[in-house]
Coordinates of C-alpha atoms and ligand atoms in Angstrom, one line a residue:
M1 CA 8.9 24.9 -19.0
L2 CA 7.2 22.0 -17.2
S3 CA 6.8 18.5 -18.5
F4 CA 5.3 15.3 -17.3
F5 CA 5.7 12.0 -19.1
M6 CA 4.3 8.7 -17.9
P7 CA 3.9 6.3 -20.8
T8 CA 3.1 3.3 -18.6
K9 CA -0.7 2.6 -18.3
I10 CA -1.4 1.9 -14.7
F11 CA -4.1 -0.5 -13.5
F12 CA -4.5 -0.4 -9.7
G13 CA -6.8 -2.4 -7.4
K14 CA -7.9 -5.7 -6.2
D15 CA -7.9 -8.5 -8.8
A16 CA -6.4 -6.0 -11.3
V17 CA -4.7 -8.8 -13.3
Y18 CA -7.8 -10.9 -13.7
E19 CA -10.1 -7.9 -14.3
N20 CA -7.8 -6.5 -17.0
Y21 CA -7.2 -9.8 -18.7
S22 CA -7.5 -8.3 -22.2
L23 CA -4.2 -6.4 -21.6
F24 CA -2.3 -9.6 -22.0
D25 CA -3.2 -10.0 -25.6
I26 CA -0.1 -8.2 -26.8
G27 CA 1.8 -11.1 -28.2
K28 CA 1.8 -14.9 -28.8
R29 CA 4.8 -16.0 -26.6
A30 CA 5.2 -14.6 -23.1
F31 CA 8.4 -15.0 -21.1
I32 CA 7.7 -14.6 -17.4
V33 CA 10.5 -13.3 -15.2
C34 CA 9.9 -13.7 -11.5
S35 CA 11.2 -15.1 -8.2
P36 CA 10.1 -18.0 -6.0
S37 CA 7.5 -16.0 -3.9
V38 CA 5.2 -15.7 -6.9
F39 CA 4.2 -19.3 -6.2
K40 CA 2.8 -18.3 -2.8
N41 CA 1.3 -14.9 -3.3
G42 CA -1.2 -15.7 -6.0
S43 CA 0.3 -13.4 -8.7
L44 CA 1.6 -16.2 -10.9
E45 CA -1.7 -18.1 -10.7
D46 CA -3.5 -15.0 -11.8
V47 CA -1.1 -14.5 -14.7
F48 CA -1.4 -18.2 -15.8
S49 CA -5.1 -18.0 -15.8
V50 CA -5.2 -14.9 -18.1
L51 CA -2.6 -16.4 -20.4
K52 CA -4.5 -19.6 -20.7
R53 CA -7.7 -17.6 -21.5
H54 CA -5.9 -16.0 -24.5
K55 CA -4.2 -19.3 -25.4
I56 CA -0.8 -17.5 -25.1
E57 CA 2.2 -19.8 -25.0
Y58 CA 4.5 -19.0 -22.1
A59 CA 7.8 -20.0 -20.5
L60 CA 8.8 -19.2 -16.9
Y61 CA 12.0 -18.2 -15.2
S62 CA 11.3 -18.1 -11.5
S63 CA 14.7 -17.9 -9.9
I64 CA 15.7 -14.2 -10.0
K65 CA 17.7 -13.4 -6.9
P66 CA 17.5 -10.2 -4.9
N67 CA 19.9 -7.6 -6.4
P68 CA 20.2 -9.4 -9.8
T69 CA 23.6 -9.5 -11.4
V70 CA 24.5 -8.9 -15.1
E71 CA 25.7 -12.5 -15.3
Q72 CA 22.3 -13.8 -14.2
I73 CA 20.5 -11.6 -16.8
D74 CA 22.7 -12.9 -19.6
E75 CA 21.8 -16.5 -18.6
V76 CA 18.1 -15.8 -18.5
V77 CA 18.2 -13.9 -21.9
Q78 CA 19.5 -17.1 -23.5
I79 CA 16.6 -19.1 -22.2
A80 CA 14.1 -16.4 -23.4
K81 CA 15.8 -16.3 -26.8
D82 CA 15.5 -20.1 -27.2
F83 CA 11.8 -19.8 -26.3
K84 CA 11.4 -17.0 -29.0
A85 CA 9.5 -14.8 -26.6
D86 CA 7.7 -11.8 -28.2
F87 CA 6.7 -10.1 -24.9
I88 CA 7.9 -10.1 -21.3
I89 CA 6.0 -10.3 -18.0
G90 CA 7.9 -9.3 -14.9
I91 CA 6.3 -10.3 -11.6
G92 CA 7.7 -9.7 -8.1
G93 CA 9.7 -7.1 -6.2
G94 CA 12.2 -4.7 -7.8
S95 CA 14.7 -7.4 -8.4
P96 CA 12.5 -9.4 -10.9
L97 CA 11.0 -6.3 -12.3
D98 CA 14.4 -4.7 -13.0
S99 CA 15.5 -8.0 -14.5
S100 CA 12.5 -8.1 -16.8
K101 CA 13.3 -4.7 -18.1
A102 CA 16.9 -5.7 -18.9
I103 CA 15.7 -8.9 -20.5
A104 CA 13.2 -7.0 -22.6
V105 CA 15.9 -4.8 -24.0
L106 CA 18.4 -7.6 -24.6
L107 CA 15.9 -9.6 -26.6
A108 CA 15.2 -6.7 -28.9
N109 CA 18.8 -6.0 -29.5
E110 CA 20.7 -8.9 -31.2
N111 CA 24.1 -9.7 -29.8
W112 CA 23.9 -7.3 -26.8
H113 CA 25.1 -8.5 -23.4
A114 CA 23.8 -7.1 -20.1
K115 CA 26.9 -4.9 -19.6
D116 CA 26.0 -3.1 -22.8
L117 CA 22.9 -1.8 -21.2
F118 CA 25.1 0.7 -19.3
E119 CA 27.1 1.8 -22.4
K120 CA 24.9 1.7 -25.4
H121 CA 22.0 3.9 -26.4
I122 CA 18.8 1.9 -26.0
E123 CA 16.3 2.4 -28.8
K124 CA 14.1 -0.6 -28.5
S125 CA 12.7 -3.2 -26.2
L126 CA 10.1 -5.9 -26.3
P127 CA 6.7 -5.0 -24.8
L128 CA 6.7 -5.4 -21.1
I129 CA 4.0 -5.9 -18.4
C130 CA 5.1 -5.4 -14.8
I131 CA 3.3 -6.7 -11.8
P132 CA 4.8 -5.7 -8.4
T133 CA 4.5 -7.8 -5.3
T134 CA 6.4 -5.6 -2.9
C135 CA 5.5 -2.0 -1.9
G136 CA 8.8 -0.1 -2.5
T137 CA 10.6 0.3 -5.8
G138 CA 7.8 1.6 -8.0
S139 CA 9.9 -0.1 -10.8
E140 CA 6.6 -0.9 -12.6
V141 CA 6.4 2.9 -13.5
T142 CA 10.0 3.9 -13.9
P143 CA 12.5 4.0 -16.8
Y144 CA 15.2 2.5 -14.6
S145 CA 16.7 -0.9 -14.0
I146 CA 19.3 -1.5 -11.3
L147 CA 21.7 -4.4 -11.6
T148 CA 24.7 -5.6 -9.6
I149 CA 28.0 -5.6 -11.4
H150 CA 30.7 -7.5 -9.4
D151 CA 33.5 -6.1 -11.6
I152 CA 32.9 -2.7 -10.0
E153 CA 31.7 -4.1 -6.7
N154 CA 28.5 -2.0 -6.9
K155 CA 25.0 -1.7 -8.2
R156 CA 24.4 0.5 -11.3
S157 CA 21.3 1.7 -13.0
F158 CA 20.5 2.2 -16.6
A159 CA 17.7 4.4 -17.8
S160 CA 15.7 4.6 -21.0
E161 CA 12.3 5.7 -22.1
H162 CA 12.0 2.3 -23.8
I163 CA 12.0 0.4 -20.5
F164 CA 8.9 2.1 -19.1
P165 CA 6.6 -1.0 -19.0
K166 CA 3.7 -0.9 -21.3
Y167 CA 1.4 -1.8 -18.5
A168 CA 1.8 -1.7 -14.7
I169 CA -0.8 -3.9 -13.0
V170 CA -0.8 -3.3 -9.3
D171 CA -2.8 -5.5 -6.9
Y172 CA -2.2 -5.0 -3.2
K173 CA -3.5 -8.5 -2.4
Y174 CA -0.1 -9.9 -3.4
L175 CA 1.4 -8.0 -0.4
K176 CA -0.5 -10.3 2.0
S177 CA 2.2 -12.9 2.0
L178 CA 5.0 -10.4 2.3
P179 CA 6.8 -10.9 5.7
F180 CA 6.4 -7.8 7.9
D181 CA 10.0 -6.8 7.8
I182 CA 10.0 -6.7 4.0
I183 CA 6.8 -4.6 4.1
V184 CA 8.7 -2.2 6.3
D185 CA 11.9 -2.2 4.3
T186 CA 10.2 -1.7 1.0
S187 CA 7.8 1.0 2.3
F188 CA 10.9 2.9 3.4
D189 CA 12.3 2.6 -0.2
A190 CA 9.0 4.2 -1.4
L191 CA 9.2 6.9 1.2
S192 CA 12.8 7.6 0.3
H193 CA 11.8 8.0 -3.4
V194 CA 9.1 10.5 -2.4
I195 CA 11.4 12.5 -0.2
E196 CA 14.5 12.4 -2.5
G197 CA 12.3 13.3 -5.5
F198 CA 10.6 16.2 -3.6
L199 CA 14.1 17.7 -2.8
A200 CA 15.5 17.1 -6.2
V201 CA 16.4 19.8 -8.7
K202 CA 14.0 18.3 -11.2
N203 CA 11.0 18.4 -8.8
T204 CA 8.0 20.2 -10.4
P205 CA 4.5 21.1 -9.3
F206 CA 3.5 17.8 -11.0
T207 CA 5.8 15.6 -9.0
S208 CA 5.2 17.8 -5.8
S209 CA 1.5 17.0 -5.9
F210 CA 2.3 13.3 -5.9
A211 CA 4.8 13.8 -3.1
F212 CA 2.3 15.8 -1.0
D213 CA -0.3 13.1 -1.3
A214 CA 2.1 10.3 -0.7
L215 CA 3.4 12.0 2.5
K216 CA -0.1 12.6 3.7
I217 CA -1.1 9.0 3.1
Y218 CA 2.0 7.8 4.8
S219 CA 1.2 10.0 7.8
S220 CA -2.2 8.4 8.1
I221 CA -0.9 4.9 8.1
K222 CA 2.4 5.2 10.0
S223 CA 1.0 4.1 13.3
N224 CA -0.4 1.0 11.6
L225 CA 3.1 0.0 10.7
L226 CA 4.4 0.6 14.2
N227 CA 1.6 -1.5 15.7
K228 CA 1.8 -4.2 12.9
N229 CA -1.8 -3.5 12.3
L230 CA -2.2 -4.1 8.6
N231 CA -5.4 -4.7 6.7
D232 CA -6.5 -4.5 3.0
K233 CA -6.9 -0.8 3.2
I234 CA -3.4 -0.2 4.6
L235 CA -1.8 -2.6 2.0
E236 CA -3.6 -0.7 -0.7
M237 CA -2.2 2.6 0.6
L238 CA 1.3 1.2 0.8
S239 CA 1.0 0.1 -2.8
L240 CA -0.2 3.5 -3.8
I241 CA 2.7 5.3 -2.0
S242 CA 5.1 3.0 -3.9
V243 CA 3.5 3.8 -7.3
Y244 CA 3.6 7.5 -6.4
G245 CA 7.2 7.2 -5.5
G246 CA 8.0 5.5 -8.8
I247 CA 6.1 8.3 -10.8
I248 CA 8.1 10.9 -8.9
I249 CA 11.6 9.4 -9.4
A250 CA 10.7 8.7 -13.0
H251 CA 10.9 12.5 -13.4
T252 CA 13.4 13.6 -10.7
S253 CA 15.7 10.6 -10.2
T254 CA 17.0 9.9 -6.7
L255 CA 19.6 11.8 -4.7
V256 CA 22.5 10.6 -2.5
V257 CA 20.6 8.3 -0.2
H258 CA 20.5 5.7 -3.0
P259 CA 24.1 5.6 -4.0
L260 CA 25.2 5.7 -0.4
G261 CA 22.8 2.9 0.4
Y262 CA 24.1 0.7 -2.5
N263 CA 27.3 0.3 -0.4
L264 CA 25.3 -1.1 2.5
T265 CA 23.6 -3.5 0.1
Y266 CA 26.7 -4.6 -1.8
Y267 CA 29.2 -4.9 1.1
H268 CA 26.9 -5.6 4.1
D269 CA 23.9 -7.4 2.5
I270 CA 21.4 -4.9 3.9
P271 CA 18.2 -4.9 1.8
H272 CA 17.8 -1.9 -0.4
G273 CA 14.9 -0.2 1.3
R274 CA 16.3 -0.7 4.8
A275 CA 19.7 0.7 3.6
N276 CA 17.9 3.9 2.5
A277 CA 15.9 4.0 5.8
Y278 CA 19.1 4.0 7.9
L279 CA 20.4 7.0 6.0
L280 CA 17.2 9.1 5.7
S281 CA 17.2 11.2 8.8
K282 CA 20.8 12.3 8.6
F283 CA 20.3 13.1 4.9
L284 CA 17.3 15.3 6.0
E285 CA 19.5 17.0 8.6
I286 CA 21.9 18.0 5.8
E287 CA 19.1 19.1 3.5
M288 CA 17.7 21.2 6.3
K289 CA 20.8 23.5 6.0
Y290 CA 20.0 24.2 2.3
L291 CA 16.2 23.7 1.9
P292 CA 14.7 24.3 5.4
D293 CA 11.2 25.1 4.0
E294 CA 11.0 21.9 2.0
V295 CA 12.3 19.7 4.8
E296 CA 9.8 21.3 7.2
T297 CA 7.0 20.5 4.7
I298 CA 8.1 16.9 4.5
I299 CA 8.2 16.5 8.3
N300 CA 4.9 18.3 8.8
L301 CA 3.1 16.3 6.1
L302 CA 4.4 13.1 7.6
G303 CA 3.0 14.2 11.0
F304 CA 6.3 14.2 12.9
N305 CA 7.4 17.0 15.2
D306 CA 10.9 17.2 13.8
I307 CA 13.7 15.1 12.2
N308 CA 14.5 13.5 15.5
D309 CA 10.9 12.3 15.8
L310 CA 11.1 10.7 12.4
D311 CA 14.5 9.2 13.3
N312 CA 13.0 7.6 16.4
Y313 CA 10.1 6.2 14.3
I314 CA 12.5 4.6 11.8
K315 CA 14.6 3.2 14.7
E316 CA 11.5 1.6 16.2
L317 CA 10.6 -0.1 13.0
L318 CA 14.1 -1.4 12.0
P319 CA 16.6 -3.7 13.7
P320 CA 19.7 -1.8 14.7
A321 CA 22.3 -1.9 11.8
N322 CA 25.0 -3.0 14.2
I323 CA 27.8 -2.6 11.8
N324 CA 31.1 -0.9 12.5
I325 CA 32.6 0.6 9.5
E326 CA 36.2 2.0 9.6
T327 CA 36.7 5.6 8.8
N328 CA 38.7 4.7 5.6
T329 CA 35.8 2.6 4.4
L330 CA 33.2 5.3 5.2
N331 CA 35.3 7.7 3.1
F332 CA 35.5 5.2 0.3
Y333 CA 31.7 4.8 0.3
A334 CA 31.2 8.6 0.3
S335 CA 33.7 8.9 -2.5
R336 CA 31.7 6.5 -4.7
A337 CA 28.5 8.5 -4.0
I338 CA 30.1 11.8 -4.8
A339 CA 31.3 10.4 -8.1
S340 CA 27.8 9.2 -9.0
K341 CA 25.5 11.2 -11.3
N342 CA 23.0 11.4 -8.4
V343 CA 24.9 14.4 -6.9
N344 CA 23.8 16.4 -9.9
N345 CA 20.2 15.9 -8.9
L346 CA 20.7 17.8 -5.6
R347 CA 19.7 21.4 -5.5
H348 CA 23.1 22.3 -4.0
E349 CA 26.7 21.1 -3.8
I350 CA 27.5 18.4 -1.3
S351 CA 30.8 17.8 0.4
M352 CA 32.6 14.5 1.3
D353 CA 32.2 15.5 5.0
E354 CA 28.5 15.7 4.6
L355 CA 28.3 12.4 2.8
V356 CA 30.4 10.7 5.5
Y357 CA 28.1 12.3 8.1
I358 CA 25.1 10.7 6.5
M359 CA 26.9 7.3 6.3
K360 CA 27.7 7.5 10.0
S361 CA 24.0 7.0 10.7
I362 CA 24.6 3.3 10.7
E363 CA 27.1 3.2 13.5
Ligands
NAP401 P1 13.3 -7.8 -4.0 O1 14.8 -7.9 -4.0 O2 12.6 -7.8 -5.3 O3 12.6 -8.9 -3.1 C1 13.0 -9.0 -1.7 C2 12.4 -10.2 -1.1 O4 11.0 -10.1 -1.1 C3 12.7 -11.5 -1.8 O5 13.3 -12.3 -0.9 C4 11.4 -12.0 -2.3 O6 11.3 -13.4 -2.2 C5 10.4 -11.4 -1.3 N1 9.1 -11.2 -1.9 C6 8.7 -10.3 -2.9 N2 7.4 -10.3 -3.0 C7 6.9 -11.1 -2.1 C8 5.5 -11.5 -1.6 N3 4.5 -10.9 -2.2 N4 5.4 -12.4 -0.7 C9 6.5 -12.9 0.0 N5 7.8 -12.6 -0.3 C10 7.9 -11.7 -1.3 O7 12.9 -6.5 -3.2 P2 12.5 -5.0 -3.6 O8 12.8 -4.2 -2.4 O9 11.1 -4.9 -4.1 O10 13.5 -4.6 -4.8 C11 14.8 -4.2 -4.6 C12 15.5 -4.0 -5.9 O11 14.8 -3.0 -6.7 C13 16.9 -3.6 -5.7 O12 17.7 -4.2 -6.6 C14 16.8 -2.1 -5.9 O13 18.1 -1.5 -6.3 C15 15.8 -2.0 -7.0 N6 15.1 -0.7 -7.2 C16 14.7 -0.4 -8.5 C17 14.1 0.8 -8.7 C18 13.6 1.1 -10.1 O14 13.2 2.2 -10.4 N7 13.8 0.3 -11.1 C19 13.8 1.7 -7.7 C20 14.3 1.3 -6.4 C21 14.9 0.1 -6.2 P3 11.7 -14.4 -3.4 O15 13.1 -14.0 -3.9 O16 11.7 -15.7 -2.8 O17 10.6 -14.2 -4.4
FE402 FE1 15.0 2.7 -4.3

């Protein structure tokens, strides 16, 4: 039995916010959740103009930090409650978008705190519009939100059908102000979603077809990234790959690259997409043992000769990780990944040794 479920309506293209202004007429009091870059990339200006057009009252919280914490979410929820928001608009990278999802649920559930999101069954949320300004997470089309919890020294995701945004409005023009290194990092997050999703146990012909297209598109633009030769068309393609990656993992979830990478983000401050990128080739080496045809397909569609070729490409685009992690610590990181629910998404068992081998990529 196959199924495909994407309740988020997606609007994709230049000036998508402005052109689809009628979408914003879903409430009377909008609470906007974003981070400082929205003041520079034009996204907030676009949203302000459509809200004014509908005479919708709004309040703004613009200080979401990368890798948002449960504490920060609780603080912002209080502000949104005081404002009596009846819908939420998330603008930015995965950090503000994931925050907006958490806030939307907490506003609909009296007396819940952010930590409850990981324990309680979510049955409702305020309507949510998500507008991405990076090209990586695909959070605008996923039922996931990932928050940092210092008590467990890690990032954790919660999932619910109710946090699929009502609308995802994707305009690649917001990527124009994104520093090149963040374009690279976030595009590797998207690529990681596509690859992990394709190799996942829940991959279907539906998600495969998105993966095939995403990998082919990536192949056609990979030299532009190497040469820093970006234009509107390339930014549009990067946004598309990111949305495809989100649609894929909404169905398949991610595999072990993500939970291994959370260690690099939490303990070594490495951005999420870059952390995935460091681990990707060694992960594919492991997968090659179990799923050689699928891995060959990925490498071929990406236009690389072999995994080594992909590895060299990644290394050319990223600064060296330059971190030395002791064996005990590597084992600790691997043990957290093996305890995560993501291992169940693999099509095979994985050993501690294999996870440590993947983690060793960063040496
Ligand atoms: P991010 O943490 O949201 O943002 C990274 C940086 O990009 C910030 O410093 C931000 O600056 C800057 N930025 C964003 N858009 C910009 C623009 N258009 N111009 C200039 N600067 C811009 O990065 P992200 O990689 O998109 O998101 C990562 C988060 O998403 C992680 O927490 C990860 O775990 C999560 N994630 C979620 C999902 C999901 O399905 N929900 C999937 C994968 C990853 P400012 O802070 O100054 O604005
Ligand atoms: Fe990711």
